[in-house]
Short mmCIF file of C-alpha atoms (C1' of nucleotides) in Angstrom, two decimals:
data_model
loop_
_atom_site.label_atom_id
_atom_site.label_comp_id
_atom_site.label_asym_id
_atom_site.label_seq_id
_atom_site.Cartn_x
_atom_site.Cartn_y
_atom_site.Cartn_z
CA UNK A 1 150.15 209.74 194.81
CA UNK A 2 149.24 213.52 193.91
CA UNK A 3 148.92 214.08 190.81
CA UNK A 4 149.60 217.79 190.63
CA UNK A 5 152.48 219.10 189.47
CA UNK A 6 154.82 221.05 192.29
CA UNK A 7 155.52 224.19 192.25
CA UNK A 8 158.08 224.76 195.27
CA UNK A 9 161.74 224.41 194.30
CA UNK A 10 163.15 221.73 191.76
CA UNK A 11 166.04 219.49 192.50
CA UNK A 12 168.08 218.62 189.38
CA UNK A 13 168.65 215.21 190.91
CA UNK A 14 164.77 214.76 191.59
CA UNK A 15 163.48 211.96 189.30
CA UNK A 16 160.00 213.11 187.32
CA UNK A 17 158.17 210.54 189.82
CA UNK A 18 159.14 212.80 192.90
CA UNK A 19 157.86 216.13 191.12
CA UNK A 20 154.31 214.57 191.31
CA UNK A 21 154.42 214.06 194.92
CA UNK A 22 153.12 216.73 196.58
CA UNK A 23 156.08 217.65 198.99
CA UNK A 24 159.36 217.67 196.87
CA UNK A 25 161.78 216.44 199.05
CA UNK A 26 166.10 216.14 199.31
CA UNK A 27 167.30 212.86 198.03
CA UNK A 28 168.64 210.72 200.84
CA UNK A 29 170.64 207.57 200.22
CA UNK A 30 168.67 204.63 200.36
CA UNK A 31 170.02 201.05 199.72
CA UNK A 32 168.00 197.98 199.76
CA UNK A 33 168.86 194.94 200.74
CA UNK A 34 167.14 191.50 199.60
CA UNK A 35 167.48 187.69 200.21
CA UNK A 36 165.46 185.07 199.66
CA UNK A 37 163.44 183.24 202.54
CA UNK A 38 164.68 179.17 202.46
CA UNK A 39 165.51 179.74 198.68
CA UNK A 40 166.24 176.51 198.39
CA UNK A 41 163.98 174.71 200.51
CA UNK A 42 161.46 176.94 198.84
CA UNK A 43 162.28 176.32 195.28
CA UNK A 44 162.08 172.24 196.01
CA UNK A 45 158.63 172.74 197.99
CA UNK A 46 157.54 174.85 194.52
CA UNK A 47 158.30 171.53 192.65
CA UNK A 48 157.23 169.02 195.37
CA UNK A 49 154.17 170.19 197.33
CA UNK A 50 152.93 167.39 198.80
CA UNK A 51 156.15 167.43 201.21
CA UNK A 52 154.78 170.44 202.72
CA UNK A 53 155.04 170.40 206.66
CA UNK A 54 157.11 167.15 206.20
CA UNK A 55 160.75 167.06 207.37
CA UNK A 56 163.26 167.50 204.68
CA UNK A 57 166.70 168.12 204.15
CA UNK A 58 168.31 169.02 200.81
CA UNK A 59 171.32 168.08 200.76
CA UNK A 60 174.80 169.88 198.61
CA UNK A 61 177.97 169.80 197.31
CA UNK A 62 178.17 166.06 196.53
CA UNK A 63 177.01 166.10 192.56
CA UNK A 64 177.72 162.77 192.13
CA UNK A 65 175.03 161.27 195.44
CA UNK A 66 173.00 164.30 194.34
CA UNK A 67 173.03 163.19 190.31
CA UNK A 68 171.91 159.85 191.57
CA UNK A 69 169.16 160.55 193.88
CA UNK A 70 168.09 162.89 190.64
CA UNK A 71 168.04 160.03 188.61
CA UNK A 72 166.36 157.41 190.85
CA UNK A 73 163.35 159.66 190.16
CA UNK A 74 164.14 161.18 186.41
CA UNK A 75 161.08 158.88 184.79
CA UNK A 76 158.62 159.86 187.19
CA UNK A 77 155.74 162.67 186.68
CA UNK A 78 156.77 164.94 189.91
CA UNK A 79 153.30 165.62 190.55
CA UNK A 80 152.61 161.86 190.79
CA UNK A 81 155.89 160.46 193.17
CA UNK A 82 154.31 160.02 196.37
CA UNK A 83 155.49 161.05 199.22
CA UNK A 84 156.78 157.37 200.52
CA UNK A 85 159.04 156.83 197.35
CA UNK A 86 161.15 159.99 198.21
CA UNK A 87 164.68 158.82 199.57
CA UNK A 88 165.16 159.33 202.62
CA UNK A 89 168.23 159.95 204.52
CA UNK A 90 168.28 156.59 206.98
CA UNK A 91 170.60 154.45 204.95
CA UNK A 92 172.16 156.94 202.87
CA UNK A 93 176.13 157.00 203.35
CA UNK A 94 177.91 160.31 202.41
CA UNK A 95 180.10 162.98 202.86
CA UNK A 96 177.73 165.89 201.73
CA UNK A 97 176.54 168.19 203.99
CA UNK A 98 173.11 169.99 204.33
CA UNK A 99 172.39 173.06 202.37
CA UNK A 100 169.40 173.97 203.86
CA UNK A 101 166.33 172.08 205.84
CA UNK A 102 162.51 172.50 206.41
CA UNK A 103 160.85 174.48 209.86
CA UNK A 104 159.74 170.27 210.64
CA UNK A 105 163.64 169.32 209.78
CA UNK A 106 164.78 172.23 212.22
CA UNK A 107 162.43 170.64 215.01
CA UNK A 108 164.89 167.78 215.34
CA UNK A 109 168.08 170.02 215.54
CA UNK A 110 168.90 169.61 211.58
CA UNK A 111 169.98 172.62 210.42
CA UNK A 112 172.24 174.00 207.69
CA UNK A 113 176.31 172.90 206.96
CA UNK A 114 175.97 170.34 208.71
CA UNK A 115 177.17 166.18 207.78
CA UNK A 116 174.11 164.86 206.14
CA UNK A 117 175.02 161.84 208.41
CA UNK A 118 174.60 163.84 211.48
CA UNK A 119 171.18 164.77 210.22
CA UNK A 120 170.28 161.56 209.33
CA UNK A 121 170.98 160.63 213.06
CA UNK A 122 168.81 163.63 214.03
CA UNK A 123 166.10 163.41 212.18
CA UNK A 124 165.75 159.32 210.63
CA UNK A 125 162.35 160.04 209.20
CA UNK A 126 163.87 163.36 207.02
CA UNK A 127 163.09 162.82 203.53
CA UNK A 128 166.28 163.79 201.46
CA UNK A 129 166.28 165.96 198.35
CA UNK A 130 169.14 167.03 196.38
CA UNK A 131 169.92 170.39 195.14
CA UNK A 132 168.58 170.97 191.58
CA UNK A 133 171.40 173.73 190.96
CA UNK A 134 169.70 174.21 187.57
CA UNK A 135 166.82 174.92 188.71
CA UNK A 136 167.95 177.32 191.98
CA UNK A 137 169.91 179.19 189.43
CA UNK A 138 166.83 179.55 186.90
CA UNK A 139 164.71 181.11 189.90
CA UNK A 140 167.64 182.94 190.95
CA UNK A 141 167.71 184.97 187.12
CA UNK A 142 164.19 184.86 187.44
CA UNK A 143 164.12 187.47 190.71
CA UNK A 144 167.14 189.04 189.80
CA UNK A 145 165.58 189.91 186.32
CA UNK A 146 162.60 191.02 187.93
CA UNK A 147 164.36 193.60 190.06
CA UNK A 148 166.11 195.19 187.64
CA UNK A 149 163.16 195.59 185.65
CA UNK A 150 161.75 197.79 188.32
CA UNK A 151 165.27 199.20 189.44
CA UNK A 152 168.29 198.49 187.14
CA UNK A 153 171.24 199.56 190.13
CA UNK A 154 171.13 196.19 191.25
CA UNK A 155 174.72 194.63 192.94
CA UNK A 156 174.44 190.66 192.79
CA UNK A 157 175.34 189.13 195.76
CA UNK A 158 175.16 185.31 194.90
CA UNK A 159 172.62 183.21 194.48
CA UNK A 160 169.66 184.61 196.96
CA UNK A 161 170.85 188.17 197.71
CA UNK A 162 171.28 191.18 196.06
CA UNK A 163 171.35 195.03 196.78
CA UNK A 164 169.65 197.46 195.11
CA UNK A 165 170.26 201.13 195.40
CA UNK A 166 166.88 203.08 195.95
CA UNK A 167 168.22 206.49 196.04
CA UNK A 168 167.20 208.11 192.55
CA UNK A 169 164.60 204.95 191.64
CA UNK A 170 160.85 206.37 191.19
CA UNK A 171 159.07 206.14 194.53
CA UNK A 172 162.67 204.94 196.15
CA UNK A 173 162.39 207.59 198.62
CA UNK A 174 158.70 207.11 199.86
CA UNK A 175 157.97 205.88 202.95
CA UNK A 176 162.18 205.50 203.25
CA UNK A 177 161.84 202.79 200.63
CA UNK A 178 159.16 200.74 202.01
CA UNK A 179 156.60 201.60 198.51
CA UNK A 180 159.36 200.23 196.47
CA UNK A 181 160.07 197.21 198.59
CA UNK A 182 156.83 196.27 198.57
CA UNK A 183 156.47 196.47 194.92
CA UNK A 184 159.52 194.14 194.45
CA UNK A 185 158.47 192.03 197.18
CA UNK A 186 154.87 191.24 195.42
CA UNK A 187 156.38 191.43 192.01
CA UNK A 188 158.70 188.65 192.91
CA UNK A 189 155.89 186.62 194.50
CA UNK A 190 153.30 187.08 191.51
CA UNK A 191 155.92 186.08 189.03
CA UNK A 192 157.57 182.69 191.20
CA UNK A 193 155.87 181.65 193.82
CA UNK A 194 158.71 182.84 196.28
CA UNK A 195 158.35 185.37 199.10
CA UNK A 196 161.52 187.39 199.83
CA UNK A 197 163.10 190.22 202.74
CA UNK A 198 163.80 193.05 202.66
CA UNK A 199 166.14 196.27 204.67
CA UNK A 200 166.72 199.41 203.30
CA UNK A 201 168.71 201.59 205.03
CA UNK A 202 171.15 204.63 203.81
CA UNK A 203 173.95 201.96 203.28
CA UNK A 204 174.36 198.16 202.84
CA UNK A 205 176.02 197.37 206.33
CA UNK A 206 172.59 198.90 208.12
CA UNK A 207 170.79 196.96 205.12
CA UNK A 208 172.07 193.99 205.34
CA UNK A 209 170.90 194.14 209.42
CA UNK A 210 167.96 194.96 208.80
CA UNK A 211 166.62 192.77 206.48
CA UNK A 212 167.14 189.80 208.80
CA UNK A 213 164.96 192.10 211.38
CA UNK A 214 161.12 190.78 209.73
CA UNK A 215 162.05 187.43 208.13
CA UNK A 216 160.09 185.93 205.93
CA UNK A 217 158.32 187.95 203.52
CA UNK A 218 159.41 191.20 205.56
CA UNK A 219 160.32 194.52 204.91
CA UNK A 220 162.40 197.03 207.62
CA UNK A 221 163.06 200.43 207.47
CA UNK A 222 166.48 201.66 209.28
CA UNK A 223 167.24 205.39 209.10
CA UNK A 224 170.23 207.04 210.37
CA UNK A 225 168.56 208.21 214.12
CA UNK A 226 167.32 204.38 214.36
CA UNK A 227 171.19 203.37 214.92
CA UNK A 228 170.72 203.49 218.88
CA UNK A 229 167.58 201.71 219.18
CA UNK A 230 167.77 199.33 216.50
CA UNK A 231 171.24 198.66 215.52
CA UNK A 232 172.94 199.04 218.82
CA UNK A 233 171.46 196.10 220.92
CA UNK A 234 172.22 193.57 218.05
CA UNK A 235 175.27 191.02 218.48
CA UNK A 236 178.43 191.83 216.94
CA UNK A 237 177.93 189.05 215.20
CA UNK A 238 175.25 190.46 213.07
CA UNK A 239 177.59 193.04 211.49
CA UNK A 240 178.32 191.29 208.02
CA UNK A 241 182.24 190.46 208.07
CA UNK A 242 182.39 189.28 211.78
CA UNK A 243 182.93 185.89 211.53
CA UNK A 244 183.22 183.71 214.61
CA UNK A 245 187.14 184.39 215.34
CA UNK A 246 186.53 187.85 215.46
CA UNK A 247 183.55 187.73 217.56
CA UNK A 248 185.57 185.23 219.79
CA UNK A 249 188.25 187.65 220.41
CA UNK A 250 185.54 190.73 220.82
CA UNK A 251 183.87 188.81 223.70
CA UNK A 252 187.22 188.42 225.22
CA UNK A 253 187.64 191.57 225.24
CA UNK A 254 184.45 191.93 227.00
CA UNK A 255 182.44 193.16 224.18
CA UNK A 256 179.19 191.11 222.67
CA UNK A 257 176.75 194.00 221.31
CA UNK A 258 177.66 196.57 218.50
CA UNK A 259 176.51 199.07 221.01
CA UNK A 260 179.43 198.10 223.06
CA UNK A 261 181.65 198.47 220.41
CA UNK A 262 180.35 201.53 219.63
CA UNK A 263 181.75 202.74 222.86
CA UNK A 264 185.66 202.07 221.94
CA UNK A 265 187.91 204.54 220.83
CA UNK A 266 189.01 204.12 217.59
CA UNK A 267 192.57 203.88 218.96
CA UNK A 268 192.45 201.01 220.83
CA UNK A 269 190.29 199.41 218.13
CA UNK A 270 193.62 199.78 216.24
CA UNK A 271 195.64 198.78 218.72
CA UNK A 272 193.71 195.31 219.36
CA UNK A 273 192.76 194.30 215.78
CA UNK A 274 195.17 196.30 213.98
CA UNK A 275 195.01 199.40 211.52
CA UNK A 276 192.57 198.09 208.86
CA UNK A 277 190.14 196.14 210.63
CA UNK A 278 190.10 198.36 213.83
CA UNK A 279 189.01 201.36 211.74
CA UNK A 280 186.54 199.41 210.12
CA UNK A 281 184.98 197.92 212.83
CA UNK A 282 184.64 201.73 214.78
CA UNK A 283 182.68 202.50 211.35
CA UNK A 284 180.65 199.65 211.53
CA UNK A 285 179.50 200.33 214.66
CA UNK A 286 178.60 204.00 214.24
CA UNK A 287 176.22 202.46 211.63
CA UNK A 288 179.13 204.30 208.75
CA UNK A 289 179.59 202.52 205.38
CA UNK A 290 180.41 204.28 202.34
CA UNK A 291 180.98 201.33 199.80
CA UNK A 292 178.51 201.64 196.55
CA UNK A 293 176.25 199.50 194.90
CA UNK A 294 178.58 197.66 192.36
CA UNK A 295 176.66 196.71 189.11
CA UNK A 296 179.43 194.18 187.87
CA UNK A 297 183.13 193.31 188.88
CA UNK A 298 184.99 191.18 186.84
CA UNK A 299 186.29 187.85 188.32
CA UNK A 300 189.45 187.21 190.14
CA UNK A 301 189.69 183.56 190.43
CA UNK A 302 187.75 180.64 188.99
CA UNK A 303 188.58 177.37 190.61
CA UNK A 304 187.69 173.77 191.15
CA UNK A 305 187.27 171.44 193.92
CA UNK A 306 186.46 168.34 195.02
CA UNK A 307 186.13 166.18 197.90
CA UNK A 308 186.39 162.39 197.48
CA UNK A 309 183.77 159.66 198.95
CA UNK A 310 186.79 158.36 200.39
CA UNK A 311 189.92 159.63 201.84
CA UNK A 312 192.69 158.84 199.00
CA UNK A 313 196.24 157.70 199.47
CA UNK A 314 198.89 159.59 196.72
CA UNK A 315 200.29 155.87 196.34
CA UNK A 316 197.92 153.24 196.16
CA UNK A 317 195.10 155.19 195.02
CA UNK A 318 197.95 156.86 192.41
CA UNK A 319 195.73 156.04 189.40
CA UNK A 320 192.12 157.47 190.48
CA UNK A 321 194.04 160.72 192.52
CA UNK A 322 195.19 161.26 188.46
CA UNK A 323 192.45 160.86 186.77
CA UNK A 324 190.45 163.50 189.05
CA UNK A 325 193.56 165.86 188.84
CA UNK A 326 193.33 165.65 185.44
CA UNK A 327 189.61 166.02 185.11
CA UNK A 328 189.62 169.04 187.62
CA UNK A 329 192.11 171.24 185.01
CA UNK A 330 189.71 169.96 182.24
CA UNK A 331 186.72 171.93 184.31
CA UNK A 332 188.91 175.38 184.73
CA UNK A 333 189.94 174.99 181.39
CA UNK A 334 186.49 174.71 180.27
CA UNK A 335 184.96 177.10 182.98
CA UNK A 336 187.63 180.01 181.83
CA UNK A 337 186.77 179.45 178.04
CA UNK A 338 182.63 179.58 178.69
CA UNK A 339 183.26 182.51 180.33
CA UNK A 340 186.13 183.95 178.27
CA UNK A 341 188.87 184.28 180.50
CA UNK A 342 192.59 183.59 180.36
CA UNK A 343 194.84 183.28 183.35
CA UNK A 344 198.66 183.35 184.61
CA UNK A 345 198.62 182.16 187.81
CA UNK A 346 197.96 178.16 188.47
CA UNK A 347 197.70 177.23 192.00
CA UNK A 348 196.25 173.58 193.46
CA UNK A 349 194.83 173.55 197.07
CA UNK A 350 194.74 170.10 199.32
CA UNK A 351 193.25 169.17 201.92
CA UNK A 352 194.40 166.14 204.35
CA UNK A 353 192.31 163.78 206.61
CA UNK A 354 193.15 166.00 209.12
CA UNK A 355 191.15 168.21 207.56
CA UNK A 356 194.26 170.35 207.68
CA UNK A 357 194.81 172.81 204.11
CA UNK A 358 197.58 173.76 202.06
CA UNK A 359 197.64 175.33 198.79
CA UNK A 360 200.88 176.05 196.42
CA UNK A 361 200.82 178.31 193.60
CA UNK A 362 203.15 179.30 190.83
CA UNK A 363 202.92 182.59 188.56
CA UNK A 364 203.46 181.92 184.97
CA UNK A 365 204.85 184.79 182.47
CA UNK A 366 202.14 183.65 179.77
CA UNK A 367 198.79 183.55 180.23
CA UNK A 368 197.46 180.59 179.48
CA UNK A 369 193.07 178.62 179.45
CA UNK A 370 194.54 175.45 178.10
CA UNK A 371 194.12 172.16 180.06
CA UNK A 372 196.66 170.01 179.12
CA UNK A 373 199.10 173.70 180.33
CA UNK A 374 197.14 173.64 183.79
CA UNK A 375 197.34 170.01 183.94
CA UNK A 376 201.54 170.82 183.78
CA UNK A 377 201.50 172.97 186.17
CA UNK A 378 199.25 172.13 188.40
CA UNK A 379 201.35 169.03 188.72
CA UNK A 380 204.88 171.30 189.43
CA UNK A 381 202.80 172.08 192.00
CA UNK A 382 201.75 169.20 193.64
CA UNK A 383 205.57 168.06 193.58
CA UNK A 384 206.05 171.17 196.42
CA UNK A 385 203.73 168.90 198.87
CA UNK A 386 204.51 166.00 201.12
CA UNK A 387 201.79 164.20 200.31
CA UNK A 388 202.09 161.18 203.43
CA UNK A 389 199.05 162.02 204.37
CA UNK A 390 195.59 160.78 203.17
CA UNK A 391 193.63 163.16 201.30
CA UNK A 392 190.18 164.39 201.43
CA UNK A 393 190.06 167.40 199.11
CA UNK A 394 191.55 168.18 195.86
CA UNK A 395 191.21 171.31 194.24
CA UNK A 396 192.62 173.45 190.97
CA UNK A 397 192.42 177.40 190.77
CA UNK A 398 193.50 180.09 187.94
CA UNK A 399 194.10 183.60 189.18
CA UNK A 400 195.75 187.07 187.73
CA UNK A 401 192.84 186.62 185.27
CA UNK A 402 192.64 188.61 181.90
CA UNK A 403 190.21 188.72 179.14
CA UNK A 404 190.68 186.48 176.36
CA UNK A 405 189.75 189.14 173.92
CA UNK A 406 192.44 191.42 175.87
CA UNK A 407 194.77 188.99 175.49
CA UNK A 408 197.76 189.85 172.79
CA UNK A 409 199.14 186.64 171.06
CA UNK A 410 202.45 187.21 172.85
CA UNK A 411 201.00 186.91 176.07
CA UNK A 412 199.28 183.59 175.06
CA UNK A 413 202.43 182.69 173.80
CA UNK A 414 203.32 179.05 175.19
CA UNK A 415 207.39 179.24 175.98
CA UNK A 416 209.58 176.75 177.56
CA UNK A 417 207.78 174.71 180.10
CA UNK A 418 207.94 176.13 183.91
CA UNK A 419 211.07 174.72 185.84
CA UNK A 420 210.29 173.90 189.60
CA UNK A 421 211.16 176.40 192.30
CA UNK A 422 214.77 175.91 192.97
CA UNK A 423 214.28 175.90 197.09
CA UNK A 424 211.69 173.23 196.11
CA UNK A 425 214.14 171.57 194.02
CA UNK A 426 216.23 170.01 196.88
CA UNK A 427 212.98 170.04 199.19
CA UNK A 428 212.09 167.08 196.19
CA UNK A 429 215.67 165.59 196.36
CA UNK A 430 215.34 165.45 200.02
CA UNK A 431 212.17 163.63 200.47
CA UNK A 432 212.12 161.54 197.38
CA UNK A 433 208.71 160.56 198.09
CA UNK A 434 205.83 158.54 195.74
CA UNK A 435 203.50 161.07 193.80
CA UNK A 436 200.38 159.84 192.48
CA UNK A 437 201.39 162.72 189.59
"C1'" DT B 1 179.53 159.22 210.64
"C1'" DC B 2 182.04 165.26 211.74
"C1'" DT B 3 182.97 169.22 208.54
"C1'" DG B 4 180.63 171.02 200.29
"C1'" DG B 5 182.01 174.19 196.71
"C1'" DG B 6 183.02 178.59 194.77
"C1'" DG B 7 184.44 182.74 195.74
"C1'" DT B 8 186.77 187.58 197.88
"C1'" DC B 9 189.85 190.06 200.68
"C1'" DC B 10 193.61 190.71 203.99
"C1'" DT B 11 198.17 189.92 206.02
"C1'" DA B 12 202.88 188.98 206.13
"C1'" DG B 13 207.35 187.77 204.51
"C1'" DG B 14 210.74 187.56 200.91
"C1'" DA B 15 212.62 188.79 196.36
"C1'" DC B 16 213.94 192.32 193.60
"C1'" DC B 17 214.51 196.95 191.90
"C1'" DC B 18 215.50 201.85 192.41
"C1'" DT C 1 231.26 197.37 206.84
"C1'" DC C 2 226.86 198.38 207.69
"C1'" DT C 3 222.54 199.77 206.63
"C1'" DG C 4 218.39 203.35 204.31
"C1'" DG C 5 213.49 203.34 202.57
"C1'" DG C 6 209.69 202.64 199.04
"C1'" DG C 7 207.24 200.04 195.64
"C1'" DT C 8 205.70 195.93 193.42
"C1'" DC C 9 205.19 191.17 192.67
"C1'" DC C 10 204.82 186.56 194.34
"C1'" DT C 11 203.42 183.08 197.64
"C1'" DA C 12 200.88 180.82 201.72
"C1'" DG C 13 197.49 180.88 204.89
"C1'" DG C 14 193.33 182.19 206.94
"C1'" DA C 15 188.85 184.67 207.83
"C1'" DC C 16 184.69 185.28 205.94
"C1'" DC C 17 180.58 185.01 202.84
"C1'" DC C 18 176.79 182.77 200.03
#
DNA sequence: TCTGGGGTCCTAGGACCC
DNA sequence: TCTGGGGTCCTAGGACCC
């Protein structure tokens, strides 16, 4: 860096780093993009070395398989479990599914979502890990803390991703960001072990992109005249908030790159996918995105979930279908008071051996945290289902959230209790079927 | 032996009010 | 007897993301 002080023109908005460089320049928007390379795979290999280059799978979702695999090894020194006492995945029954798997794993076709049974068909020799969640979300303050050390606009984006906005962050603009990224990057590695990626572009759609451009331990640099050459040629796909039914229905409308979207008229855009999403998706593809870095955003829903090691009948499994209904409203309750949150609209979500969902909700005029209240209804709710099916999947969710502080003692007021939709009413009367409620 | 869990946002229809 | 809009809230489902 020079280190002499400039003497062409000052720009209010120029941070006291930028008046040391010897060229002042304009301020151009520059947003960073960062995940984590195999976070989780990554974290586990920090804890367990010696499986380095072996084939494992760590496995999610299913606490309770997880909590026991956890404890099969809770007396042993880590450093001293060999290798050949690991479980492995041949023999293990389940309904979990694969968070995440090693470059030897991905050799055998294992890769991530999918049944751990699959995988364990796949790959018999794959050593099996669960997901320490404590420990992925201890790493996961640890970068995050680290970022915003160096720059403090940081917008979290779950566990293993974040933005950061560069723009007015000292040495944000050099190099188009790359000085800064770097400095993360190598920050992050010194203080965990754990390499990272990296975009920055002038928004976080072009971010996003590019940061999957160098994976791992990259860093790319998009600018707005790189949009034909390096945006362009990517899969629609690759724009983040094209799932696979809208890239289905793009390709059937002949269109598979963004360039090729960036073609349409904004018209028939609208026309085809309607007036939202066909004006978004012309912006997208001109490489236009406008939304900010958001620093915090409160919550709108907090919700629970489960899905059961076996499929459950609502009448002769009636007893254990209760007990996990009732210990599902005990988790909201206790997630909305640990993070201080009240709420007024209870809604339960199901999900059939079909695999086929349906969710009912009902909008109270109090708002209410308390678990035996959920519990209530929760249950009104369940009574709106024909439950002849076998179920899978049992869920619980609070919305219309409000801050407990916020909340006036009227509003927390408990009234009569709520009386069942009246359409629902004969919709009961008419069925008259068993309910494990 | 298919397919976790915790979220956000959008759409669309109906109720209800003015 | 027939027929307006607009706005807001509620509900159900679905796409998508990490």
């Amino acid at each position: 860096m020079a280190g002499k002080t400039q003497a062409g023109p000052r720009y209010p908005c120029i941070h006291a780093f930028d008046h040391l460089s010897a060229m002042p320049q304009r301020l151009i928007r520059r947003i960073a993009h960062l995940d984590m390379d195999a976070f989780y795979a990554s974290v586990e290999l920090l804890r367990y070395p010696q499986l380095k280059g072996l084939p494992v799978v760590i496995g999610g979702g299913r606490r309770s398989a997880d909590d026991a695999l956890l404890q099969a090894h809770a007396d042993v020194p880590l450093s001293r479990i060999p290798v050949a006492d690991f479980p492995r995945l041949a023999g293990y029954t389940g309904r979990g599914v694969i968070t995440t798997a090693t470059y030897a794993a991905r050799q055998s076709g294992v890769g991530s979502a999918m049944g751990l049974m699959k995988a364990a068909k796949l790959c018999p020799e794959a050593i099996l890990l669960p997901v320490d969640f404590a420990e992925i979300r201890r790493y996961s303050r640890a970068f995050k803390d680290i970022i915003l050390d160096i720059a403090p606009l940081m917008e979290d984006r779950g566990i293993d991703e974040v933005y950061i906005d560069f723009t007015e962050v000292p040495g944000g603009q050099r190099d188009g960001g790359r000085v800064l990224a770097r400095l993360i990057q190598k920050t992050i590695f010194q203080q965990t072990g754990l390499t990272c990626s990296v975009g920055v572009a002038p928004n976080k759609l072009l971010a996003k992109m590019a940061s999957e451009f160098n994976k791992p331990n990259g860093i790319s640099i998009v600018f707005e005249e790189d949009l034909a050459t390096m945006i362009w040629p990517l899969a629609c796909r690759k724009i983040n908030g094209i799932g696979p039914k809208a890239d289905e229905k793009l390709q059937r409308l002949g269109i598979r790159t963004i360039g090729e979207l960036a073609q349409k008229e904004v018209d028939w855009l609208i026309d085809h996918f309607g007036q939202k999403t066909g004006a978004w998706l012309f912006d997208a593809a001109q490489g236009r995105d406008d939304r900010p870095v958001v620093l915090e955003s409160e919550p709108v829903s907090i919700s629970r979930e489960t899905t059961f090691e076996r499929d459950l009948h609502a009448v002769h499994d009636k007893a254990e279908l209760g007990a996990i209904f009732t210990r599902l409203c005990e988790q909201v309750a206790a997630d909305l008071a640990s993070k201080g949150y009240v709420g007024k609209t209870v809604g339960i979500k199901l999900r059939f051996d079909d695999f086929k969902s349906v969710t009912r909700d009902q909008t109270l005029d109090y708002f209410t945290g308390d678990a035996k209240t959920l519990r209530q209804v929760a249950g009104l709710c369940l009574k709106r289902v024909p439950l002849t099916k076998r179920l899978r999947l049992l869920g619980v969710r609070v919305a219309s959230l409000m801050r407990l502080q916020e909340a006036s003692d009227i509003e927390l007021k408990k009234p009569l209790p709520p009386s069942i939709h009246r359409e629902d009413a004969s919709n009961l009367i008419a069925h008259s079927r068993p309910l494990f409620d």
